[in-house]
Every structure is written in C-alpha cells, then in structure tokens.
Amino acid sequence: KFIFPSAGDTTICQGTSGIIKFQVTNATFNGTDVSWTVNVTDPDGLLAPTTLTGQGNKTVINTIPTTLGIGSHTVTLNGITTSGTPSGTCTGTVSAMTAISVKVFPTPIATLNTTITEDKCAGSTAVSFSVDVTNAVYPVGPTDLNWVINYTDPTGTITGSFTGTGNGNFPFTTGAALAVGTYTISLNSIALVSPSGALTHPTCSKT
C-alpha cells in the first residue's frame, strides 16, 4: 500500500523532486525475507526506478524525477507477487491506498518586454512599465495562477511589488518620489501566491 504523503512530497514545483512511499508487509517465511515484485501502472514515469522489487517487509521510498511535466500525474499499485526460495510464486494483495497523484506546478517567468527610458522631473512619482508573464497557468482546468513580482533599482530608491494572475502583459507604476539622477529598475523575482481560486499550490518562484 502507499503511505499517505505530506503535501510537500507530492505537490511540487516544476524542476523539483518529491517522494512517494509504499509499504510491503507479510513478506517473510519462517524468519527469512521473501523476494517480491510490485506491479504498477505509471504512464508518466513518477517512480524512479520503475522496476519495484525487493525482499522482506519494508517501506520503500521512491524519488519523483525532476523532469516530470507540469500537471497531475497518477501512479497505481496493481498487485504484488513473490518469487524464489522459500516462497515460490504467490500473489499478494494491495490494500488501503492503491493510487497516488502528484501535482507539478509551473515556475512563472517575468520579463520586461521592452527597454524603456523615462525622462522625469525631480519629485515625480509615476514611472510606468509593463511586464510579460508566462508559464503561470496550471493545465488542469486550466487554472490561471496568482503571482507577485518584486522589483527594485540598485540604489534601493525604487522598490515595490505588484500582483497579477495568469499569463499576459501587465502594466505597473512605481511609487517612489525620485531625486535627480538615473535609476535602473530590475525585476528581482516572481513567485506564485496560493491559493489560486480553489487551487492550493506551492509558491514556485524564479529570481
């Protein structure tokens, strides 16, 4: 049977890994460990390795590959059989939790869509830019994901953040009153903000 996972094990960000655990019991004979093979349905390659074999009673920890695609992926335990001495071939049973799903959420990407030079008067507060946001949609649904972008300039004079949802081009305006000088605004990071509607997810981020 699968062991019920914590949310952080099976709700992960794109490019990261998690774990799936299953437990084998009643796999000994007169004190001797019995060899077994677990048969699974795993169309998306959640388990690594995919050949699930072992001996005796144990909890097996499988690492979820970092290459798993965005979306929901399910693996199912179909059965378990024993082999070799002393048991020969016996067919076991799969109990309790027989299937487990892993949700992989995208890491959003934010790009200043143009290089803009703004000539402003001293004391001006409004400097307007726009940002292209991509990879901010979960494909099941599909669901637009909430995000927050942090920006600043090297002097620390212009700092702030703004929020949005899903993919698109998003305008924003800085709020700092500016003294005479030149300021270069950079995007520091973008991170998902949970929940997005009814969907709870990790705060996948990119700097």
PDB file of N, CA and C in Angstrom, residues 7-20 44-46 64-74 100-108 135-140 143 145 192 199-204:
ATOM      1  N   ALA A   7       1.911  17.065   1.965  1.00  0.00           N
ATOM      2  CA  ALA A   7       1.643  17.887   0.784  1.00  0.00           C
ATOM      3  C   ALA A   7       2.930  18.229   0.048  1.00  0.00           C
ATOM      4  N   GLY A   8       4.009  18.469   0.797  1.00  0.00           N
ATOM      5  CA  GLY A   8       5.266  18.854   0.165  1.00  0.00           C
ATOM      6  C   GLY A   8       5.922  17.743  -0.623  1.00  0.00           C
ATOM      7  N   ASP A   9       5.508  16.504  -0.402  1.00  0.00           N
ATOM      8  CA  ASP A   9       6.095  15.375  -1.124  1.00  0.00           C
ATOM      9  C   ASP A   9       5.491  15.202  -2.510  1.00  0.00           C
ATOM     10  N   THR A  10       4.214  15.531  -2.662  1.00  0.00           N
ATOM     11  CA  THR A  10       3.523  15.229  -3.915  1.00  0.00           C
ATOM     12  C   THR A  10       2.869  16.443  -4.560  1.00  0.00           C
ATOM     13  N   THR A  11       3.033  17.617  -3.995  1.00  0.00           N
ATOM     14  CA  THR A  11       2.613  18.868  -4.628  1.00  0.00           C
ATOM     15  C   THR A  11       3.870  19.708  -4.765  1.00  0.00           C
ATOM     16  N   ILE A  12       4.448  19.714  -5.977  1.00  0.00           N
ATOM     17  CA  ILE A  12       5.809  20.213  -6.146  1.00  0.00           C
ATOM     18  C   ILE A  12       5.878  21.236  -7.279  1.00  0.00           C
ATOM     19  N   CYS A  13       6.997  21.941  -7.315  1.00  0.00           N
ATOM     20  CA  CYS A  13       7.239  22.909  -8.381  1.00  0.00           C
ATOM     21  C   CYS A  13       7.968  22.255  -9.542  1.00  0.00           C
ATOM     22  N   GLN A  14       7.752  22.781 -10.709  1.00  0.00           N
ATOM     23  CA  GLN A  14       8.429  22.335 -11.919  1.00  0.00           C
ATOM     24  C   GLN A  14       9.951  22.309 -11.701  1.00  0.00           C
ATOM     25  N   GLY A  15      10.565  21.190 -12.072  1.00  0.00           N
ATOM     26  CA  GLY A  15      12.011  21.073 -11.944  1.00  0.00           C
ATOM     27  C   GLY A  15      12.505  20.627 -10.588  1.00  0.00           C
ATOM     28  N   THR A  16      11.590  20.416  -9.638  1.00  0.00           N
ATOM     29  CA  THR A  16      11.988  19.931  -8.321  1.00  0.00           C
ATOM     30  C   THR A  16      11.515  18.488  -8.142  1.00  0.00           C
ATOM     31  N   SER A  17      11.880  17.897  -7.027  1.00  0.00           N
ATOM     32  CA  SER A  17      11.572  16.493  -6.792  1.00  0.00           C
ATOM     33  C   SER A  17      10.739  16.335  -5.530  1.00  0.00           C
ATOM     34  N   GLY A  18      10.093  15.189  -5.430  1.00  0.00           N
ATOM     35  CA  GLY A  18       9.368  14.811  -4.231  1.00  0.00           C
ATOM     36  C   GLY A  18       9.589  13.338  -3.987  1.00  0.00           C
ATOM     37  N   ILE A  19       8.813  12.761  -3.092  1.00  0.00           N
ATOM     38  CA  ILE A  19       8.961  11.332  -2.812  1.00  0.00           C
ATOM     39  C   ILE A  19       7.595  10.660  -2.744  1.00  0.00           C
ATOM     40  N   ILE A  20       7.598   9.387  -3.101  1.00  0.00           N
ATOM     41  CA  ILE A  20       6.440   8.515  -2.954  1.00  0.00           C
ATOM     42  C   ILE A  20       6.889   7.306  -2.140  1.00  0.00           C
ATOM     43  N   ASP A  44       3.276   8.150 -16.604  1.00  0.00           N
ATOM     44  CA  ASP A  44       4.062   9.379 -16.698  1.00  0.00           C
ATOM     45  C   ASP A  44       5.442   9.275 -16.055  1.00  0.00           C
ATOM     46  N   GLY A  45       5.803   8.090 -15.569  1.00  0.00           N
ATOM     47  CA  GLY A  45       7.131   7.897 -15.028  1.00  0.00           C
ATOM     48  C   GLY A  45       7.368   8.558 -13.688  1.00  0.00           C
ATOM     49  N   LEU A  46       6.409   8.427 -12.761  1.00  0.00           N
ATOM     50  CA  LEU A  46       6.585   9.015 -11.437  1.00  0.00           C
ATOM     51  C   LEU A  46       7.655   8.307 -10.624  1.00  0.00           C
ATOM     52  N   ILE A  64      10.687  11.155  -6.942  1.00  0.00           N
ATOM     53  CA  ILE A  64       9.985  11.623  -8.143  1.00  0.00           C
ATOM     54  C   ILE A  64      10.988  12.346  -9.037  1.00  0.00           C
ATOM     55  N   PRO A  65      11.065  12.007 -10.319  1.00  0.00           N
ATOM     56  CA  PRO A  65      12.040  12.662 -11.201  1.00  0.00           C
ATOM     57  C   PRO A  65      11.792  14.169 -11.328  1.00  0.00           C
ATOM     58  N   THR A  66      12.871  14.936 -11.425  1.00  0.00           N
ATOM     59  CA  THR A  66      12.758  16.390 -11.588  1.00  0.00           C
ATOM     60  C   THR A  66      12.276  16.773 -12.978  1.00  0.00           C
ATOM     61  N   THR A  67      12.258  15.812 -13.905  1.00  0.00           N
ATOM     62  CA  THR A  67      11.843  16.080 -15.288  1.00  0.00           C
ATOM     63  C   THR A  67      10.343  15.917 -15.502  1.00  0.00           C
ATOM     64  N   LEU A  68       9.599  15.608 -14.450  1.00  0.00           N
ATOM     65  CA  LEU A  68       8.160  15.391 -14.594  1.00  0.00           C
ATOM     66  C   LEU A  68       7.486  16.674 -15.088  1.00  0.00           C
ATOM     67  N   GLY A  69       6.588  16.526 -16.054  1.00  0.00           N
ATOM     68  CA  GLY A  69       5.949  17.685 -16.664  1.00  0.00           C
ATOM     69  C   GLY A  69       4.901  18.333 -15.776  1.00  0.00           C
ATOM     70  N   ILE A  70       4.544  19.573 -16.119  1.00  0.00           N
ATOM     71  CA  ILE A  70       3.513  20.302 -15.389  1.00  0.00           C
ATOM     72  C   ILE A  70       2.176  19.586 -15.542  1.00  0.00           C
ATOM     73  N   GLY A  71       1.423  19.490 -14.444  1.00  0.00           N
ATOM     74  CA  GLY A  71       0.109  18.861 -14.485  1.00  0.00           C
ATOM     75  C   GLY A  71      -0.049  17.835 -13.383  1.00  0.00           C
ATOM     76  N   SER A  72      -1.084  17.012 -13.489  1.00  0.00           N
ATOM     77  CA  SER A  72      -1.382  15.982 -12.498  1.00  0.00           C
ATOM     78  C   SER A  72      -1.016  14.613 -13.056  1.00  0.00           C
ATOM     79  N   HIS A  73      -0.328  13.820 -12.236  1.00  0.00           N
ATOM     80  CA  HIS A  73       0.166  12.508 -12.649  1.00  0.00           C
ATOM     81  C   HIS A  73      -0.201  11.486 -11.582  1.00  0.00           C
ATOM     82  N   THR A  74      -0.667  10.319 -12.016  1.00  0.00           N
ATOM     83  CA  THR A  74      -1.126   9.303 -11.079  1.00  0.00           C
ATOM     84  C   THR A  74      -0.389   7.986 -11.309  1.00  0.00           C
ATOM     85  N   ILE A 100      -1.854   7.084  -6.039  1.00  0.00           N
ATOM     86  CA  ILE A 100      -1.404   8.368  -5.511  1.00  0.00           C
ATOM     87  C   ILE A 100      -1.152   9.307  -6.682  1.00  0.00           C
ATOM     88  N   SER A 101      -1.482  10.583  -6.472  1.00  0.00           N
ATOM     89  CA  SER A 101      -1.320  11.582  -7.538  1.00  0.00           C
ATOM     90  C   SER A 101      -0.283  12.615  -7.127  1.00  0.00           C
ATOM     91  N   VAL A 102       0.470  13.051  -8.104  1.00  0.00           N
ATOM     92  CA  VAL A 102       1.465  14.097  -7.909  1.00  0.00           C
ATOM     93  C   VAL A 102       1.080  15.282  -8.786  1.00  0.00           C
ATOM     94  N   LYS A 103       1.026  16.460  -8.190  1.00  0.00           N
ATOM     95  CA  LYS A 103       0.739  17.679  -8.930  1.00  0.00           C
ATOM     96  C   LYS A 103       2.023  18.481  -9.085  1.00  0.00           C
ATOM     97  N   VAL A 104       2.343  18.823 -10.329  1.00  0.00           N
ATOM     98  CA  VAL A 104       3.528  19.623 -10.626  1.00  0.00           C
ATOM     99  C   VAL A 104       3.059  20.991 -11.116  1.00  0.00           C
ATOM    100  N   PHE A 105       3.491  22.049 -10.421  1.00  0.00           N
ATOM    101  CA  PHE A 105       3.067  23.403 -10.753  1.00  0.00           C
ATOM    102  C   PHE A 105       4.194  24.151 -11.466  1.00  0.00           C
ATOM    103  N   PRO A 106       3.826  25.050 -12.378  1.00  0.00           N
ATOM    104  CA  PRO A 106       4.845  25.762 -13.153  1.00  0.00           C
ATOM    105  C   PRO A 106       5.562  26.814 -12.330  1.00  0.00           C
ATOM    106  N   THR A 107       6.783  27.110 -12.726  1.00  0.00           N
ATOM    107  CA  THR A 107       7.518  28.244 -12.182  1.00  0.00           C
ATOM    108  C   THR A 107       7.332  29.409 -13.147  1.00  0.00           C
ATOM    109  N   PRO A 108       6.648  30.484 -12.738  1.00  0.00           N
ATOM    110  CA  PRO A 108       6.327  31.568 -13.670  1.00  0.00           C
ATOM    111  C   PRO A 108       7.578  32.324 -14.101  1.00  0.00           C
ATOM    112  N   ASN A 135       4.073  31.107 -18.361  1.00  0.00           N
ATOM    113  CA  ASN A 135       4.197  29.895 -17.539  1.00  0.00           C
ATOM    114  C   ASN A 135       3.501  30.063 -16.190  1.00  0.00           C
ATOM    115  N   ALA A 136       2.371  30.749 -16.185  1.00  0.00           N
ATOM    116  CA  ALA A 136       1.623  30.975 -14.948  1.00  0.00           C
ATOM    117  C   ALA A 136       0.215  30.395 -15.036  1.00  0.00           C
ATOM    118  N   VAL A 137       0.090  29.254 -15.732  1.00  0.00           N
ATOM    119  CA  VAL A 137      -1.197  28.573 -15.862  1.00  0.00           C
ATOM    120  C   VAL A 137      -1.003  27.097 -15.536  1.00  0.00           C
ATOM    121  N   TYR A 138      -1.849  26.552 -14.656  1.00  0.00           N
ATOM    122  CA  TYR A 138      -1.853  25.120 -14.366  1.00  0.00           C
ATOM    123  C   TYR A 138      -2.777  24.463 -15.371  1.00  0.00           C
ATOM    124  N   PRO A 139      -2.302  23.430 -16.094  1.00  0.00           N
ATOM    125  CA  PRO A 139      -3.071  22.924 -17.236  1.00  0.00           C
ATOM    126  C   PRO A 139      -4.344  22.183 -16.889  1.00  0.00           C
ATOM    127  N   VAL A 140      -4.501  21.726 -15.661  1.00  0.00           N
ATOM    128  CA  VAL A 140      -5.734  21.026 -15.281  1.00  0.00           C
ATOM    129  C   VAL A 140      -6.783  22.077 -14.958  1.00  0.00           C
ATOM    130  N   THR A 143      -6.211  26.453 -14.968  1.00  0.00           N
ATOM    131  CA  THR A 143      -6.357  27.428 -13.895  1.00  0.00           C
ATOM    132  C   THR A 143      -5.262  28.483 -13.992  1.00  0.00           C
ATOM    133  N   LEU A 145      -2.882  31.090 -12.452  1.00  0.00           N
ATOM    134  CA  LEU A 145      -2.280  31.118 -11.128  1.00  0.00           C
ATOM    135  C   LEU A 145      -1.934  32.540 -10.701  1.00  0.00           C
ATOM    136  N   LEU A 192       4.614  32.339  -7.303  1.00  0.00           N
ATOM    137  CA  LEU A 192       3.188  32.059  -7.209  1.00  0.00           C
ATOM    138  C   LEU A 192       2.681  32.395  -5.814  1.00  0.00           C
ATOM    139  N   LEU A 199      -7.681  26.366  -5.850  1.00  0.00           N
ATOM    140  CA  LEU A 199      -6.496  25.525  -6.014  1.00  0.00           C
ATOM    141  C   LEU A 199      -5.379  25.983  -5.079  1.00  0.00           C
ATOM    142  N   THR A 200      -4.976  25.100  -4.171  1.00  0.00           N
ATOM    143  CA  THR A 200      -3.841  25.367  -3.281  1.00  0.00           C
ATOM    144  C   THR A 200      -2.576  24.812  -3.920  1.00  0.00           C
ATOM    145  N   HIS A 201      -1.491  25.574  -3.851  1.00  0.00           N
ATOM    146  CA  HIS A 201      -0.284  25.144  -4.547  1.00  0.00           C
ATOM    147  C   HIS A 201       0.940  25.736  -3.864  1.00  0.00           C
ATOM    148  N   PRO A 202       2.134  25.228  -4.177  1.00  0.00           N
ATOM    149  CA  PRO A 202       3.354  25.795  -3.597  1.00  0.00           C
ATOM    150  C   PRO A 202       3.674  27.157  -4.216  1.00  0.00           C
ATOM    151  N   THR A 203       4.529  27.913  -3.556  1.00  0.00           N
ATOM    152  CA  THR A 203       4.899  29.256  -4.031  1.00  0.00           C
ATOM    153  C   THR A 203       6.125  29.152  -4.944  1.00  0.00           C
ATOM    154  N   CYS A 204       5.962  28.490  -6.058  1.00  0.00           N
ATOM    155  CA  CYS A 204       7.071  28.300  -7.011  1.00  0.00           C
ATOM    156  C   CYS A 204       7.592  29.676  -7.448  1.00  0.00           C
TER     157      CYS A 204
END
